[in-house]
mmCIF file with all atom_site columns, C-alpha atoms in Angstrom:
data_model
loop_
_atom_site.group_PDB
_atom_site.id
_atom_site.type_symbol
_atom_site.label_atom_id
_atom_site.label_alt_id
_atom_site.label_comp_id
_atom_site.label_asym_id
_atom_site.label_entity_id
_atom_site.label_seq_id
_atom_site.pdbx_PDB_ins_code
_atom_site.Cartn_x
_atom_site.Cartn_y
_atom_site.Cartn_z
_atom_site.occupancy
_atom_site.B_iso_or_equiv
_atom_site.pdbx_formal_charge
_atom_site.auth_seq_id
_atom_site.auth_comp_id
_atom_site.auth_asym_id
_atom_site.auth_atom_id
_atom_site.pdbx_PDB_model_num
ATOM 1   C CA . UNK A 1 1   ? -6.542  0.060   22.801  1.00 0.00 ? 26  UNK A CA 1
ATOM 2   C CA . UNK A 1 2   ? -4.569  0.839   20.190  1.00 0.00 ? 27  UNK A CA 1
ATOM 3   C CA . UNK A 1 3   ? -3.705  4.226   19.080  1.00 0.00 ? 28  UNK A CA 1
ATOM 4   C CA . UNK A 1 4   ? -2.686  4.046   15.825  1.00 0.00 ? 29  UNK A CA 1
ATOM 5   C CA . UNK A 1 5   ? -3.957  2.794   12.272  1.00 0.00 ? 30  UNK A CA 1
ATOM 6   C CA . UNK A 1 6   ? -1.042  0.640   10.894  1.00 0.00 ? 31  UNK A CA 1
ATOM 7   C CA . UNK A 1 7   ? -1.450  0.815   6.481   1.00 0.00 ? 32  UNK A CA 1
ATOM 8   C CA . UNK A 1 8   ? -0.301  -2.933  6.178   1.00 0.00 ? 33  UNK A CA 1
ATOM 9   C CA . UNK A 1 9   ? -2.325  -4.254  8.604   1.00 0.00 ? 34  UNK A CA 1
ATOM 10  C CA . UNK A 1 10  ? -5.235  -2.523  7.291   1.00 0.00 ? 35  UNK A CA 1
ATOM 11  C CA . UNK A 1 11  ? -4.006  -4.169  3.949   1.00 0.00 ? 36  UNK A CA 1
ATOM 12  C CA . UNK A 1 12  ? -3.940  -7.635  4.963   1.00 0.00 ? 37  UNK A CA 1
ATOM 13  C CA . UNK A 1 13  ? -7.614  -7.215  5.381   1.00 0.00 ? 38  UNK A CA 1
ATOM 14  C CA . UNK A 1 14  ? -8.487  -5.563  2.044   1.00 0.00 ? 39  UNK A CA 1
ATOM 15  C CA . UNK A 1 15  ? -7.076  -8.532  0.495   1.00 0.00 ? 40  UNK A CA 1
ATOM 16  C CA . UNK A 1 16  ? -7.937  -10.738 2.535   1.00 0.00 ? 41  UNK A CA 1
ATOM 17  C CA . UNK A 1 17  ? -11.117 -9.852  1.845   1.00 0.00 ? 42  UNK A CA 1
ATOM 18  C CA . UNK A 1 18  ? -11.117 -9.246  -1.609  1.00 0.00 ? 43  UNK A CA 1
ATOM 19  C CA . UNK A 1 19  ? -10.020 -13.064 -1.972  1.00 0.00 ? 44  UNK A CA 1
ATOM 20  C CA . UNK A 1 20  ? -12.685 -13.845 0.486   1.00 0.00 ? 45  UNK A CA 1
ATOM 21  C CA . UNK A 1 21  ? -15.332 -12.766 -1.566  1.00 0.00 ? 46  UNK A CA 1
ATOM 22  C CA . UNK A 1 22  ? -14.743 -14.925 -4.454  1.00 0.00 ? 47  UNK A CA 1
ATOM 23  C CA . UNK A 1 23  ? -15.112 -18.009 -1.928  1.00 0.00 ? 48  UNK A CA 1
ATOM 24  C CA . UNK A 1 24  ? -18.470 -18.327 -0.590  1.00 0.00 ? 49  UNK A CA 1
ATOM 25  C CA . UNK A 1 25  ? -21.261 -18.799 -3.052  1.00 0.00 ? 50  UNK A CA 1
ATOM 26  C CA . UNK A 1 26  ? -22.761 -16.266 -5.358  1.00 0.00 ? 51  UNK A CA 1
ATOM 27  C CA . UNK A 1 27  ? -26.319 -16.587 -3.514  1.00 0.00 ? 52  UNK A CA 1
ATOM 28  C CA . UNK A 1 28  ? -24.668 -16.823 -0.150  1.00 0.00 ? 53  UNK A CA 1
ATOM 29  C CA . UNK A 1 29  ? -26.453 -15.430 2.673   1.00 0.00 ? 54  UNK A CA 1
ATOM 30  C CA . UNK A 1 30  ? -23.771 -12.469 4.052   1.00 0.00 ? 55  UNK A CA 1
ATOM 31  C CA . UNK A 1 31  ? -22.254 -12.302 0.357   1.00 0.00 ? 56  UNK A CA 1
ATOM 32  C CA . UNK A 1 32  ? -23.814 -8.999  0.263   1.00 0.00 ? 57  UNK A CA 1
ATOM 33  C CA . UNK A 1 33  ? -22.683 -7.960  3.975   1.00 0.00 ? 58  UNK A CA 1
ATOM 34  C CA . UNK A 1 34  ? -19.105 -9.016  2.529   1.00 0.00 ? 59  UNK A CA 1
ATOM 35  C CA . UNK A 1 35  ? -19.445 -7.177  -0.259  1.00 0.00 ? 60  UNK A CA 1
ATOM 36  C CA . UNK A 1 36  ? -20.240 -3.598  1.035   1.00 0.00 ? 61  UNK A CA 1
ATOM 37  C CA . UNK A 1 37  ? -17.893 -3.870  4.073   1.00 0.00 ? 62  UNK A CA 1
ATOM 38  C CA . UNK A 1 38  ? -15.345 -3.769  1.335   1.00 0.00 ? 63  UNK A CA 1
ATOM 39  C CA . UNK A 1 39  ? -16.629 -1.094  -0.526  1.00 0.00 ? 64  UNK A CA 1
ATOM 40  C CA . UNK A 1 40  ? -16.804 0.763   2.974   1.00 0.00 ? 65  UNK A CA 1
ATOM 41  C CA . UNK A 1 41  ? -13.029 0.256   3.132   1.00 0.00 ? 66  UNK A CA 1
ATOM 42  C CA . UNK A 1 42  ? -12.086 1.075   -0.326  1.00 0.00 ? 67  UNK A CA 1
ATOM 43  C CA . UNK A 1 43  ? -14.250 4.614   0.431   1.00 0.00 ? 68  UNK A CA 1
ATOM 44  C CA . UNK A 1 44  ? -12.517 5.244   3.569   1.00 0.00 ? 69  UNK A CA 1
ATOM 45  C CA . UNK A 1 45  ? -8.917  4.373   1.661   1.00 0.00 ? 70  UNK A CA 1
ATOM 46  C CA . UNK A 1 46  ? -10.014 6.833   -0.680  1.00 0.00 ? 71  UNK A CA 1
ATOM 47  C CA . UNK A 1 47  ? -9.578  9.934   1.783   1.00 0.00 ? 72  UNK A CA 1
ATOM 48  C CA . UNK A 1 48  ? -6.252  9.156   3.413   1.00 0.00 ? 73  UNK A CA 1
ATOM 49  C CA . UNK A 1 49  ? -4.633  8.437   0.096   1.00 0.00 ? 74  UNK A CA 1
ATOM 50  C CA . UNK A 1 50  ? -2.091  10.746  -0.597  1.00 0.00 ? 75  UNK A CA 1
ATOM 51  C CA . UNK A 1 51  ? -2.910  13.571  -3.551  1.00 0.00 ? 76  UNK A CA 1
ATOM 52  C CA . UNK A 1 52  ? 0.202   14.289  -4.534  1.00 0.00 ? 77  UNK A CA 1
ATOM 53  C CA . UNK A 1 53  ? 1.848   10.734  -4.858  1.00 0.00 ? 78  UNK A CA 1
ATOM 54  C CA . UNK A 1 54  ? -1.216  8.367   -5.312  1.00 0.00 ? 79  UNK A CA 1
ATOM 55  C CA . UNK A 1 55  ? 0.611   6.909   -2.009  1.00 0.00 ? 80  UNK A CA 1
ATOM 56  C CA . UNK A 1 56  ? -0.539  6.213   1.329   1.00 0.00 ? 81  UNK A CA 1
ATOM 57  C CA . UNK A 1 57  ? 0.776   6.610   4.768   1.00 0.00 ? 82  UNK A CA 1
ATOM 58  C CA . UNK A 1 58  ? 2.731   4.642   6.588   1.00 0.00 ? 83  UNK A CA 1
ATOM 59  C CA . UNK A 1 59  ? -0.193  5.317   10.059  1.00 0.00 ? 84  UNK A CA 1
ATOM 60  C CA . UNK A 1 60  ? -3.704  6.268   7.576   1.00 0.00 ? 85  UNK A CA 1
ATOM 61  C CA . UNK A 1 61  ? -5.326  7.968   10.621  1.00 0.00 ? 86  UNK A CA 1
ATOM 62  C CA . UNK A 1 62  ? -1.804  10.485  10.883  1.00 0.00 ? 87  UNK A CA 1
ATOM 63  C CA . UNK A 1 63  ? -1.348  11.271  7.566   1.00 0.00 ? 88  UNK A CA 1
ATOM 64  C CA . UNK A 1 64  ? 1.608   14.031  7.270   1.00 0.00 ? 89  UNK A CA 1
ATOM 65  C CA . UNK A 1 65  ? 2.419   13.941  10.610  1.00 0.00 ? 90  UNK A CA 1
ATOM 66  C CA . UNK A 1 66  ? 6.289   14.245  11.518  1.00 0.00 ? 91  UNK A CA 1
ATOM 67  C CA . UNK A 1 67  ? 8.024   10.800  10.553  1.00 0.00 ? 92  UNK A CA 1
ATOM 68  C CA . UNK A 1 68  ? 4.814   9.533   9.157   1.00 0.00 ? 93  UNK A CA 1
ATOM 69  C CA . UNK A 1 69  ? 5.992   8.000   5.716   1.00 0.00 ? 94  UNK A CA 1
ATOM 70  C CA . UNK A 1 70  ? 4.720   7.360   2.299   1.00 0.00 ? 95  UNK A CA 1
ATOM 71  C CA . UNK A 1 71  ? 4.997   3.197   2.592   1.00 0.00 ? 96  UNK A CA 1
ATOM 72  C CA . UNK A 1 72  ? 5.132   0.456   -0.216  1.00 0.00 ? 97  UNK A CA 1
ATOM 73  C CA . UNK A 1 73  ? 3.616   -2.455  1.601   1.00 0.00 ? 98  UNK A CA 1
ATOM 74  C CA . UNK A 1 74  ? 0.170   -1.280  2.462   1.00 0.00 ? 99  UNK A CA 1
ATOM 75  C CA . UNK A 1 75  ? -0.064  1.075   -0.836  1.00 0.00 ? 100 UNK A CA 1
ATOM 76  C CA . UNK A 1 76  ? 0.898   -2.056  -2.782  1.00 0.00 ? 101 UNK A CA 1
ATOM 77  C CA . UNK A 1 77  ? -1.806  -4.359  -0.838  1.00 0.00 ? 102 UNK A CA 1
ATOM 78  C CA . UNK A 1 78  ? -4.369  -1.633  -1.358  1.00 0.00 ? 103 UNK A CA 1
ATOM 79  C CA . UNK A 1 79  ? -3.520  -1.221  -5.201  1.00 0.00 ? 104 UNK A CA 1
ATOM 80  C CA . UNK A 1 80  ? -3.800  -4.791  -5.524  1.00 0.00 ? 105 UNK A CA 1
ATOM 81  C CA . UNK A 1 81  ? -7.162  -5.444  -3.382  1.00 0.00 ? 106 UNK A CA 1
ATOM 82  C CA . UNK A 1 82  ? -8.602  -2.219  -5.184  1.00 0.00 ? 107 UNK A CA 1
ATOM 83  C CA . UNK A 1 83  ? -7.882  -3.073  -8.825  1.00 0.00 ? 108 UNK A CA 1
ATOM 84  C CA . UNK A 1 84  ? -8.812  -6.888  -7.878  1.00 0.00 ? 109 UNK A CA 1
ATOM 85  C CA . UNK A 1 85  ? -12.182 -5.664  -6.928  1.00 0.00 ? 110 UNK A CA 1
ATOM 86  C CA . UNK A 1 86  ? -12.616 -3.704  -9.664  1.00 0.00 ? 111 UNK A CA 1
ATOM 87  C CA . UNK A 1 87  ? -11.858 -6.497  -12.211 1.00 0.00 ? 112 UNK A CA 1
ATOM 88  C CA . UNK A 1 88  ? -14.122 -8.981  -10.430 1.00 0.00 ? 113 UNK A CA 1
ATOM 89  C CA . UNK A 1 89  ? -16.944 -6.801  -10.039 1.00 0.00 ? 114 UNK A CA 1
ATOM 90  C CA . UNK A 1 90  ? -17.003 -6.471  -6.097  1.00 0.00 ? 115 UNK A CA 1
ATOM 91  C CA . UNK A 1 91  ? -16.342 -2.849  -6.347  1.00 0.00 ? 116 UNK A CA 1
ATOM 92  C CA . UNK A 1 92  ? -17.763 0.085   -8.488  1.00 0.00 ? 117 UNK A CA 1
ATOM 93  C CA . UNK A 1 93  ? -15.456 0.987   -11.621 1.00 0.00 ? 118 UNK A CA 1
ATOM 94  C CA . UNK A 1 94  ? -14.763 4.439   -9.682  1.00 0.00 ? 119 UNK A CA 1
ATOM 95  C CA . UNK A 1 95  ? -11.757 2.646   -7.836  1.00 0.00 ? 120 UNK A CA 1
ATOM 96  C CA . UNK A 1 96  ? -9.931  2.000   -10.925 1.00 0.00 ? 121 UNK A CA 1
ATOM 97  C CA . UNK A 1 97  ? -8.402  5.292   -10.792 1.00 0.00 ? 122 UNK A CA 1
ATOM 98  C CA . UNK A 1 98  ? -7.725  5.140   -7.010  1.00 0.00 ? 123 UNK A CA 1
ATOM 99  C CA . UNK A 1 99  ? -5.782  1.628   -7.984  1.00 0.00 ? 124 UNK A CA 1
ATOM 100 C CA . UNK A 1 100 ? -4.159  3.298   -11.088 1.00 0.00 ? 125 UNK A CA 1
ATOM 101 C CA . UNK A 1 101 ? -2.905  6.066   -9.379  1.00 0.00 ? 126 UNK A CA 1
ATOM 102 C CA . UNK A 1 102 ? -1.446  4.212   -6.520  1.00 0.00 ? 127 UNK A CA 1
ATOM 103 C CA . UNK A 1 103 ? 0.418   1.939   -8.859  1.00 0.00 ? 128 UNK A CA 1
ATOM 104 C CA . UNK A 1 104 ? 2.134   4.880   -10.551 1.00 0.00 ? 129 UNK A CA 1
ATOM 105 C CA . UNK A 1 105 ? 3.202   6.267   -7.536  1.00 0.00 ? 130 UNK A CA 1
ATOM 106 C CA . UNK A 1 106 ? 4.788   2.967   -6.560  1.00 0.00 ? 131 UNK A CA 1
ATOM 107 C CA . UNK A 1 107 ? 6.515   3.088   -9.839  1.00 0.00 ? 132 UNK A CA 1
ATOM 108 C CA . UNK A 1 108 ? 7.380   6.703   -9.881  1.00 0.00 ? 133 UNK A CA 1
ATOM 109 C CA . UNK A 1 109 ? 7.970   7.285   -6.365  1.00 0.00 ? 134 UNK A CA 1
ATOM 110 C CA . UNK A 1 110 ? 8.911   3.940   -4.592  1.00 0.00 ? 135 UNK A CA 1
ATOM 111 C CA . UNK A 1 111 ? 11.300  2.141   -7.574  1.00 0.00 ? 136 UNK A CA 1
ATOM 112 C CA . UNK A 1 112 ? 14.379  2.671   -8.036  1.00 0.00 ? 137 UNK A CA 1
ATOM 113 C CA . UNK A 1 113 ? 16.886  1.573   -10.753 1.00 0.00 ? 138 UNK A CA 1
ATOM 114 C CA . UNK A 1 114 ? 20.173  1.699   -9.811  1.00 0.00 ? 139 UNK A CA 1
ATOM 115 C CA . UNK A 1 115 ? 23.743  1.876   -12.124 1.00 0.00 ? 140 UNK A CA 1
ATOM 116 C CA . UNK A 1 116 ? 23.119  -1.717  -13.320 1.00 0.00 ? 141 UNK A CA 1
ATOM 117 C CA . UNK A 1 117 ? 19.573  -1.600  -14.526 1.00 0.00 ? 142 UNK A CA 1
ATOM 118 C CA . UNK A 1 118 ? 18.667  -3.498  -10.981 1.00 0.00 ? 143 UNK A CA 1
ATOM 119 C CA . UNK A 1 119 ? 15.182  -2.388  -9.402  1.00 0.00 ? 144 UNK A CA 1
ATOM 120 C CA . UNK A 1 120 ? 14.473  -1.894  -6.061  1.00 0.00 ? 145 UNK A CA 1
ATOM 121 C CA . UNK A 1 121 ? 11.509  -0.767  -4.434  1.00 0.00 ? 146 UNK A CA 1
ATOM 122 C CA . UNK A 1 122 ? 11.850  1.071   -1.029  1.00 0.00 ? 147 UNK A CA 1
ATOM 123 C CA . UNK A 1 123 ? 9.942   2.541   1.760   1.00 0.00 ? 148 UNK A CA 1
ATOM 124 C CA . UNK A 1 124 ? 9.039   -0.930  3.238   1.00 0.00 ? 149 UNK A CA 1
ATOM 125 C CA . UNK A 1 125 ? 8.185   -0.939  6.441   1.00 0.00 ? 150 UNK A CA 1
ATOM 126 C CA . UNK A 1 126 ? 10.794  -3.890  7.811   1.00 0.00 ? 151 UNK A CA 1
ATOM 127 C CA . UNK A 1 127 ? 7.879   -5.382  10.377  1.00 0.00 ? 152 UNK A CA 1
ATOM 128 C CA . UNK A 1 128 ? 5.626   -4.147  13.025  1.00 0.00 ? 153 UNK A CA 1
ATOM 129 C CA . UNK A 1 129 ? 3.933   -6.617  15.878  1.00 0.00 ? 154 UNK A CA 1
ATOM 130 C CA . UNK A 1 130 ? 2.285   -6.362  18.640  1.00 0.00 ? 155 UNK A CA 1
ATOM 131 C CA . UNK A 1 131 ? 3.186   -7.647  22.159  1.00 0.00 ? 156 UNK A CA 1
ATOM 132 C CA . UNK A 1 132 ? 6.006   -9.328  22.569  1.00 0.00 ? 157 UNK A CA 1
ATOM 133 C CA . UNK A 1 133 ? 9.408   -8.663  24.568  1.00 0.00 ? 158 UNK A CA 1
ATOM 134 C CA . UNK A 1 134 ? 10.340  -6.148  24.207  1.00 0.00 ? 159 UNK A CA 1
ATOM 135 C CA . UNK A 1 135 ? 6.498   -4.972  24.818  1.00 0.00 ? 160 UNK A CA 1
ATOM 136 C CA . UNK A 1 136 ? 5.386   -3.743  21.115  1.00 0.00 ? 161 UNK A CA 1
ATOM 137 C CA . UNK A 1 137 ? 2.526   -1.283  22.358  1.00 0.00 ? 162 UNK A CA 1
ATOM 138 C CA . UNK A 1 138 ? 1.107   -0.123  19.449  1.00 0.00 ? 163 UNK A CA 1
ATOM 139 C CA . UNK A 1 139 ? 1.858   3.297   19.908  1.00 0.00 ? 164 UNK A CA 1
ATOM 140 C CA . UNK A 1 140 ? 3.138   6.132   17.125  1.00 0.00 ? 165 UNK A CA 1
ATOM 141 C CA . UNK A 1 141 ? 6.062   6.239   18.890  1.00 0.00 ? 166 UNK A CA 1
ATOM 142 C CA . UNK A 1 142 ? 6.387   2.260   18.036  1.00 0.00 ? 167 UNK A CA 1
ATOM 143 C CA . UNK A 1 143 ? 5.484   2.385   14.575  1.00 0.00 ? 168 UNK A CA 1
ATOM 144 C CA . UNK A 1 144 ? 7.366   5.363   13.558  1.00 0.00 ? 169 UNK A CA 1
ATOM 145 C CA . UNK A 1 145 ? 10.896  3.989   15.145  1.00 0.00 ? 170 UNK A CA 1
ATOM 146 C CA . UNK A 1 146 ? 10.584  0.258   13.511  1.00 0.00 ? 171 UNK A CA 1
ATOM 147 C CA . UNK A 1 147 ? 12.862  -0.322  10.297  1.00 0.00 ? 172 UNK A CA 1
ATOM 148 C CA . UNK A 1 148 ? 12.266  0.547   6.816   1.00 0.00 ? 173 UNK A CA 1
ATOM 149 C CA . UNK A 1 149 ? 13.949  -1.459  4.591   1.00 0.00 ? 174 UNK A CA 1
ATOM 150 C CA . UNK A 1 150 ? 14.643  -2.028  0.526   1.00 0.00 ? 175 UNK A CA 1
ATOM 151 C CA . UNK A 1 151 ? 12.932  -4.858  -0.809  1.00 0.00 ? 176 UNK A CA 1
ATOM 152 C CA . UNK A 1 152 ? 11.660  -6.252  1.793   1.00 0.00 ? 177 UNK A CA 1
ATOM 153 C CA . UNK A 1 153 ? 9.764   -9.108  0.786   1.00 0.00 ? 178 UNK A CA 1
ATOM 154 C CA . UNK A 1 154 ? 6.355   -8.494  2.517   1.00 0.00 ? 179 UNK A CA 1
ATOM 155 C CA . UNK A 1 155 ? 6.255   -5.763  0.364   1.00 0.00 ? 180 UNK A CA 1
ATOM 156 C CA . UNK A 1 156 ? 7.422   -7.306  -2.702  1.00 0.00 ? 181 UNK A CA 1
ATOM 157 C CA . UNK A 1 157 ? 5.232   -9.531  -2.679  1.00 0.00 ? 182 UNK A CA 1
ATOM 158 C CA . UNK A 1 158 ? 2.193   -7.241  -2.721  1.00 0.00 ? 183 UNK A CA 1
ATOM 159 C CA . UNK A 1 159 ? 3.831   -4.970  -5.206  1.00 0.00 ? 184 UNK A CA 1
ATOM 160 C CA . UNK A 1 160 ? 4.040   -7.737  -7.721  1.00 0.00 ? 185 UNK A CA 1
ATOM 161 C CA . UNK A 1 161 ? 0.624   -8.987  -7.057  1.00 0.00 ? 186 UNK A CA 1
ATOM 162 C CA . UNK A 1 162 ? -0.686  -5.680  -7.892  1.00 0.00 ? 187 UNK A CA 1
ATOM 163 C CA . UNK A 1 163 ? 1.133   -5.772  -11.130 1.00 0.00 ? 188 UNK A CA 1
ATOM 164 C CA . UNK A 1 164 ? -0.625  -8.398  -12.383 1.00 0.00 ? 189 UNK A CA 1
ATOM 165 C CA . UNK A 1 165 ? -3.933  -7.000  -11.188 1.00 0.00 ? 190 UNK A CA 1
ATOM 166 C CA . UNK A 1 166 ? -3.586  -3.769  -13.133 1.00 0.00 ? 191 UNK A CA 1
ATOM 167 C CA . UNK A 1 167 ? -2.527  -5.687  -16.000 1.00 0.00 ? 192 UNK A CA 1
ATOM 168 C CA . UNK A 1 168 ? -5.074  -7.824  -15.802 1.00 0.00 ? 193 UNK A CA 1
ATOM 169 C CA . UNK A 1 169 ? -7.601  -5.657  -15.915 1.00 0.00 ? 194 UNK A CA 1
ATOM 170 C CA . UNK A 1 170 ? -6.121  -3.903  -18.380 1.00 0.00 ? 195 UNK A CA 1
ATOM 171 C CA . UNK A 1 171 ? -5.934  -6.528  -20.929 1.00 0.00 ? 196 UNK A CA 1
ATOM 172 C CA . UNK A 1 172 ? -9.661  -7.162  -20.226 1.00 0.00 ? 197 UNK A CA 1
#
């Protein structure tokens, strides 16, 4: 078992889910089931985002806990998964401001422009696994020791992709 809650993990599931949704037919049997397991998450996301930031931690069941960071990959997934939802109808309008407020403190927090206009988002978590050798256990100690990184492009990725979902839904 383990004993830890890793954010981007937890984000390749919101939007893997949120995609997921728009798959099987409107009158599918478990569309429903679908449905409110992901409005189960985006409540539960709700609580361990940070206040302060709009951010969430790098381990969501250890928020502030020493070494415990603010990370762009998961908070990027979630923005994008959240504000997706939203926009699609799979989730109540009341997570527009969760999404919103995550985004801005990507932009605010997590980009930065250096001397030559050049943006760069940090606080990416470089990679976390399981198993393996060396044995990847799972543990705090694990997570909390692996690489953060500056662009790194799981994170990117995400970060763009819930660009265009705020703007999207913006526009609408």
């Amino acid at each position: 078992m383990f004993s830890t809650c890793l954010e981007s993990g937890d984000g390749l599931v919101c939007d893997g889910g949120c995609g997921y949704i728009g798959s099987p037919p409107v009158d599918h049997p478990q569309r429903g089931q679908i449905v409110g397991i992901f409005e189960r998450v985006a409540n539960a996301l709700v609580h361990v985002q940070d206040q302060q930031t709009g951010l969430w931690p790098h381990l969501l069941d250890q928020p502030g806990r020493e070494r415990n960071y603010l990370e762009a990959s998961g908070t990027s997934m979630f923005v994008y998964a959240l504000a997706k939802g939203v926009r699609k109808g799979y989730l109540s309008g009341k997570f527009k401001a969760v999404a919103e407020k995550g985004y801005q403190g990507l932009l605010q927090h997590l980009l930065q422009t250096d001397r030559e206009g050049v943006l760069s988002l940090t606080q990416c978590n470089g990679g976390a696994g399981l198993g393996g050798s060396p044995y990847r256990d799972g543990s705090y100690e694990y997570y909390v020791t692996e690489s953060i990184r500056i662009n790194d492009p799981k994170s990117v990725a995400p970060f763009i992709l819930a660009g265009v979902e705020i703007e999207l839904y913006k526009s609408n």
